[in-house]
Coordinates of C-alpha atoms in Angstrom, one line a residue:
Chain A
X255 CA 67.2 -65.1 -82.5
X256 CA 65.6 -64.3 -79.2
X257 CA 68.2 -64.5 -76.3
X258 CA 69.5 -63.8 -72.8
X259 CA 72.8 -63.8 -71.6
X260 CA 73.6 -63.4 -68.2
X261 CA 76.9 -62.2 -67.0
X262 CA 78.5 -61.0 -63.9
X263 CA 79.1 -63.9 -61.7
X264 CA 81.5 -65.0 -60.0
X265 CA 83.5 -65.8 -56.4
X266 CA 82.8 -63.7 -53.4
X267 CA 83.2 -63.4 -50.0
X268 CA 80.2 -63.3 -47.5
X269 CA 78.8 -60.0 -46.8
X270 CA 80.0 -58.8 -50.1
X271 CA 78.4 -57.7 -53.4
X272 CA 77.9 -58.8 -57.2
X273 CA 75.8 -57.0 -60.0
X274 CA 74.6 -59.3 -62.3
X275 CA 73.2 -58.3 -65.9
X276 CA 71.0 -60.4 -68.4
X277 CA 71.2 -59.1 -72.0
X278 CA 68.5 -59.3 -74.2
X279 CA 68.5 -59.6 -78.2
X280 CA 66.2 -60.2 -80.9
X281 CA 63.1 -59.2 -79.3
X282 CA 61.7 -56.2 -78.1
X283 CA 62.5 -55.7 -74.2
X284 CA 60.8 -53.0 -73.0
X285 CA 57.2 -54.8 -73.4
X286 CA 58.4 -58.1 -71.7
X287 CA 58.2 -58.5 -68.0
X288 CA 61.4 -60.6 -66.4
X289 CA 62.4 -62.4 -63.6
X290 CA 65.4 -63.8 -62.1
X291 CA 65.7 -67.6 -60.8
X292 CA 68.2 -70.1 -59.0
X293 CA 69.2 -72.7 -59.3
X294 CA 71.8 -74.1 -55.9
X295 CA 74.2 -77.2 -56.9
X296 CA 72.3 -80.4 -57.0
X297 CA 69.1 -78.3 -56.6
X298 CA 65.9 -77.2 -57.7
X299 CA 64.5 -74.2 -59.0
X300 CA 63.9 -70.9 -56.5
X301 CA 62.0 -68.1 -58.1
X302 CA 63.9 -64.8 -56.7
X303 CA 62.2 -61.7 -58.4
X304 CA 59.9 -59.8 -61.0
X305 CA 60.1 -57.1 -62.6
X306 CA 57.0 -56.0 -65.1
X307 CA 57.5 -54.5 -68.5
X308 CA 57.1 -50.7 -67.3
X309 CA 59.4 -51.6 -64.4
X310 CA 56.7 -50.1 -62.0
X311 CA 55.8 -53.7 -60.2
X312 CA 58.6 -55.5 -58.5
X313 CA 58.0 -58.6 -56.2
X314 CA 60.4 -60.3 -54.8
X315 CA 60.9 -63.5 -52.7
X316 CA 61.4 -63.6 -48.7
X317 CA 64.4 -65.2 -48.8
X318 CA 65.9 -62.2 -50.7
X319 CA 64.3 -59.4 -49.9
X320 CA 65.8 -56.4 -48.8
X321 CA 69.5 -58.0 -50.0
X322 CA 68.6 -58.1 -53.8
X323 CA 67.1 -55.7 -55.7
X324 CA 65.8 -56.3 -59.6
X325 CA 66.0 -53.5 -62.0
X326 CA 65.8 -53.1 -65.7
X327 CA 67.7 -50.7 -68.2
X328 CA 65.1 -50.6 -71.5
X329 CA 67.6 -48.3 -73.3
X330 CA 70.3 -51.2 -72.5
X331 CA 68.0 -54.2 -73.4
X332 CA 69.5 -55.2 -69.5
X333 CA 67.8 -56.6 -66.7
X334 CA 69.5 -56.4 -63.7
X335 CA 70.2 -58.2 -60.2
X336 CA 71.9 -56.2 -57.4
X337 CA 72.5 -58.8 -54.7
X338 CA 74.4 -57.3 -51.5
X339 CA 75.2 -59.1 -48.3
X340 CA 76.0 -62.0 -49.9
X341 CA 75.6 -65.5 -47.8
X342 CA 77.0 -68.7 -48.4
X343 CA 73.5 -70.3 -49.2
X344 CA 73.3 -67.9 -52.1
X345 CA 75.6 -69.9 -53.9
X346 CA 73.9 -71.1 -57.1
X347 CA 73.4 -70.6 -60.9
X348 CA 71.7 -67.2 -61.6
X349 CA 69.3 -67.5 -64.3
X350 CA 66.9 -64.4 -66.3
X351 CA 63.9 -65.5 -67.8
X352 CA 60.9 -63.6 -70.3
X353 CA 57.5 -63.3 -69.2
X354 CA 55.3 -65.4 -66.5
X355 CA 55.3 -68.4 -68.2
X356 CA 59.3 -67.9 -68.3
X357 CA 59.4 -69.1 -71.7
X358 CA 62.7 -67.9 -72.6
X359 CA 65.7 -68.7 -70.2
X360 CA 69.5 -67.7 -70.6
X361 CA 72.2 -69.9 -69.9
X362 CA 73.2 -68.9 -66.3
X363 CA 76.1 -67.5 -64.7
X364 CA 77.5 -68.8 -61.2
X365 CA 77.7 -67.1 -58.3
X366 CA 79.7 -68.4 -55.7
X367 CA 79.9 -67.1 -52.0
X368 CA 82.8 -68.7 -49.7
X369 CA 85.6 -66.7 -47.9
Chain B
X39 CA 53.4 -69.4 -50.7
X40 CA 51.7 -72.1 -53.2
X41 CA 53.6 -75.6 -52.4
X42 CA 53.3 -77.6 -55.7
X43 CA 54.3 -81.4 -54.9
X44 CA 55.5 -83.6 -57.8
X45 CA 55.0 -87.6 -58.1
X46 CA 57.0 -89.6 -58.8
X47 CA 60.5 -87.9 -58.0
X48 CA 62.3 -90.2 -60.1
X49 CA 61.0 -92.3 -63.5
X50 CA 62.9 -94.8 -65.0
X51 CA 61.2 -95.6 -67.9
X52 CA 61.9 -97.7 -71.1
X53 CA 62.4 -96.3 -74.3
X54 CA 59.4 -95.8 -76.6
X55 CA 57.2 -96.1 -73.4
X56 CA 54.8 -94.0 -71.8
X57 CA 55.5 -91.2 -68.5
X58 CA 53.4 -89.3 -66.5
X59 CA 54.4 -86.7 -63.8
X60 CA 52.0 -85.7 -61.3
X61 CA 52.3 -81.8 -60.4
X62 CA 49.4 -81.3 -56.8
X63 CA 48.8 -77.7 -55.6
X64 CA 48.6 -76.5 -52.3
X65 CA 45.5 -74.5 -53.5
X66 CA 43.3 -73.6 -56.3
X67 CA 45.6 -72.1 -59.4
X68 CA 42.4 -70.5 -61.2
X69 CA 43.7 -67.1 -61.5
X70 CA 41.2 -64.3 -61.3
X71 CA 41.3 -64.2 -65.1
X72 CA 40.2 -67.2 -65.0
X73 CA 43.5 -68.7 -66.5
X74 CA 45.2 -71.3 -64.6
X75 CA 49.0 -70.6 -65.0
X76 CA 50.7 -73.9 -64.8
X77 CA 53.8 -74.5 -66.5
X78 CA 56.2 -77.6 -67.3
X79 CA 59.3 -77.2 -67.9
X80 CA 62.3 -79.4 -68.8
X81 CA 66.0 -79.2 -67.8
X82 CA 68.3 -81.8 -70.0
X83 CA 71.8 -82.2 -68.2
X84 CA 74.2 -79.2 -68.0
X85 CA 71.4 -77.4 -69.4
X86 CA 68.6 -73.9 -68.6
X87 CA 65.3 -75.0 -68.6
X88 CA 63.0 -75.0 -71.3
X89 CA 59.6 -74.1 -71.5
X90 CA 57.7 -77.1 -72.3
X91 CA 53.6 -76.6 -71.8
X92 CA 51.8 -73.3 -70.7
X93 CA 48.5 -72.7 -68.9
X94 CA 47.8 -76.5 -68.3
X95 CA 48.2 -77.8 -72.0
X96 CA 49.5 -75.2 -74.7
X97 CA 52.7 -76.8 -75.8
X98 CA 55.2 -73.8 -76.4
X99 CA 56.8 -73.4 -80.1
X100 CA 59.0 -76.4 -81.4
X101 CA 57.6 -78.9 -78.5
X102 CA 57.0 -82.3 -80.0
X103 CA 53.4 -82.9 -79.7
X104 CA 54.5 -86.2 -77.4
X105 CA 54.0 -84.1 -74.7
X106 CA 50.8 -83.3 -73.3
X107 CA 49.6 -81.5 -70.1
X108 CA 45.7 -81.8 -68.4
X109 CA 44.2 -81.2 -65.3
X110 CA 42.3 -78.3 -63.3
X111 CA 42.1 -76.4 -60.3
X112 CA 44.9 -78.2 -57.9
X113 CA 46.2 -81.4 -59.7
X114 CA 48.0 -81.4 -63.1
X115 CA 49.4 -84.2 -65.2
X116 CA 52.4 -84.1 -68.1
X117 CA 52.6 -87.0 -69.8
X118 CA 55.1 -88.2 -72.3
X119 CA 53.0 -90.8 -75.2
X120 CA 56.5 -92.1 -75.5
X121 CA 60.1 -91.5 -74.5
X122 CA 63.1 -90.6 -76.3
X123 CA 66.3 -90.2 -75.3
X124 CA 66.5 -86.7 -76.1
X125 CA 63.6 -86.5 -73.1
X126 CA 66.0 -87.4 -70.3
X127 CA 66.6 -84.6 -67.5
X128 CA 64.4 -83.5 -64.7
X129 CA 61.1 -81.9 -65.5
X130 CA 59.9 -79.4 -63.4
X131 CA 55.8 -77.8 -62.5
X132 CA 55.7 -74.3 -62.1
X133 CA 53.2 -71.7 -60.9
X134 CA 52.6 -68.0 -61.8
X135 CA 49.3 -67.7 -60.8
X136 CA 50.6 -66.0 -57.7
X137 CA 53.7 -64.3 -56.3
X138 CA 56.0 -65.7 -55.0
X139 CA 56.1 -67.8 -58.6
X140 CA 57.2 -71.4 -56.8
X141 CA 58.3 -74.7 -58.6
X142 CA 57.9 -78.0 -57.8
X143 CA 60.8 -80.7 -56.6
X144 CA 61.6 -81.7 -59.6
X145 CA 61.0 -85.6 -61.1
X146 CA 64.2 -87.0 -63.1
X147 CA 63.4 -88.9 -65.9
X148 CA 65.9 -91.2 -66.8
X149 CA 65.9 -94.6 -69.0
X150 CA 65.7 -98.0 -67.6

């Protein structure tokens, strides 16, 4: 079965850090491309990064740029989303998701800034 | 950035009736490809989103073939033949034509 589980979440303060991972079985990682997307309470989605299958392109989104960084682990079958100076507005579910078309999504994990 | 705007942002419908969702781009989504990456996805309650329709109108594996997606260039349709209640949640357009990838509002379907 093809799947992503995030993990990582969690409460923390502003200014601080998380590391979350997305852990992917039953396909074969290293040829897929990723992304990472939000999702605040009560909100839509926000697109927050790319990563492509050789790990060589990397975009990002404005609102995140220079705070988060997206990385992949092929040896791992882990993607990756190192998030520092953590603001309240960054509170949201964290989602991975395969490809462009994002046609495989995991089920999320919460990240909650507040002192 | 590509600003997608969705119509209506809410449906009500009745069961076993027909929806559409209207998905407008801020410009052309013709990639130079020539593939015009617009996706639909669905998010049921509590729940990740799922792929629903690929470039325009490929419906993704195990999508009921209720669901159909048309248009070109910078206005897209996903219409449901018929609703079910399995089909309530908030569907959402999506671009990845160019980066950043953006979505649109969101339109909640919900029964009448």
């Amino acid at each position: 079965e093809v799947q992503l589980v995030e993990s990582g979440g969690g409460l923390v303060q502003p200014g601080g850090s998380l590391r979350l991972s997305c852990a992917a079985s039953g396909f074969t990682f290293s040829v897929y491309s990723m992304n990472w997307v939000r999702q605040a309470p009560g909100k839509g989605l926000e697109w927050l990064a790319y990563i492509s299958a050789s790990g060589v392109t990397i975009y990002e989104a404005d609102s995140v740029r220079g705070r988060f960084t997206i990385s992949r682990d092929d040896a791992k079958n882990s993607l990756f989303l190192q998030m520092n100076s953590l603001r309240a507005e960054d509170t949201a579910v964290y989602y991975c998701a395969r490809l462009r078309f994002m046609d495989v999504w995991g089920q999320g994990t919460t990240v909650t800034v507040s002192s | 950035d590509i600003v997608l705007t969705q119509t209506p942002l809410s449906s009500p419908v009745t069961l076993g009736q027909p929806a559409s969702i209207s998905c407008k781009s801020s410009q052309s989504l013709v990639h130079s490809d020539g593939n015009t990456y617009l996706s639909w996805l669905q998010q049921r309650p509590g729940q990740p989103p799922k792929l629903l329709l690929y470039k325009i109108s490929n419906r993704f594996s195990g999508v009921p073939d209720r669901f159909s997606g048309s248009g070109a260039g910078t206005d897209f349709t996903l219409k449901i033949s018929w609703v079910e209640a399995e089909d309530v949640g908030v569907y959402y357009c999506m671009q990845s034509s160019q980066f950043p990838r953006t979505f649109g509002q969101g339109t909640k379907v919900e029964i009448k």
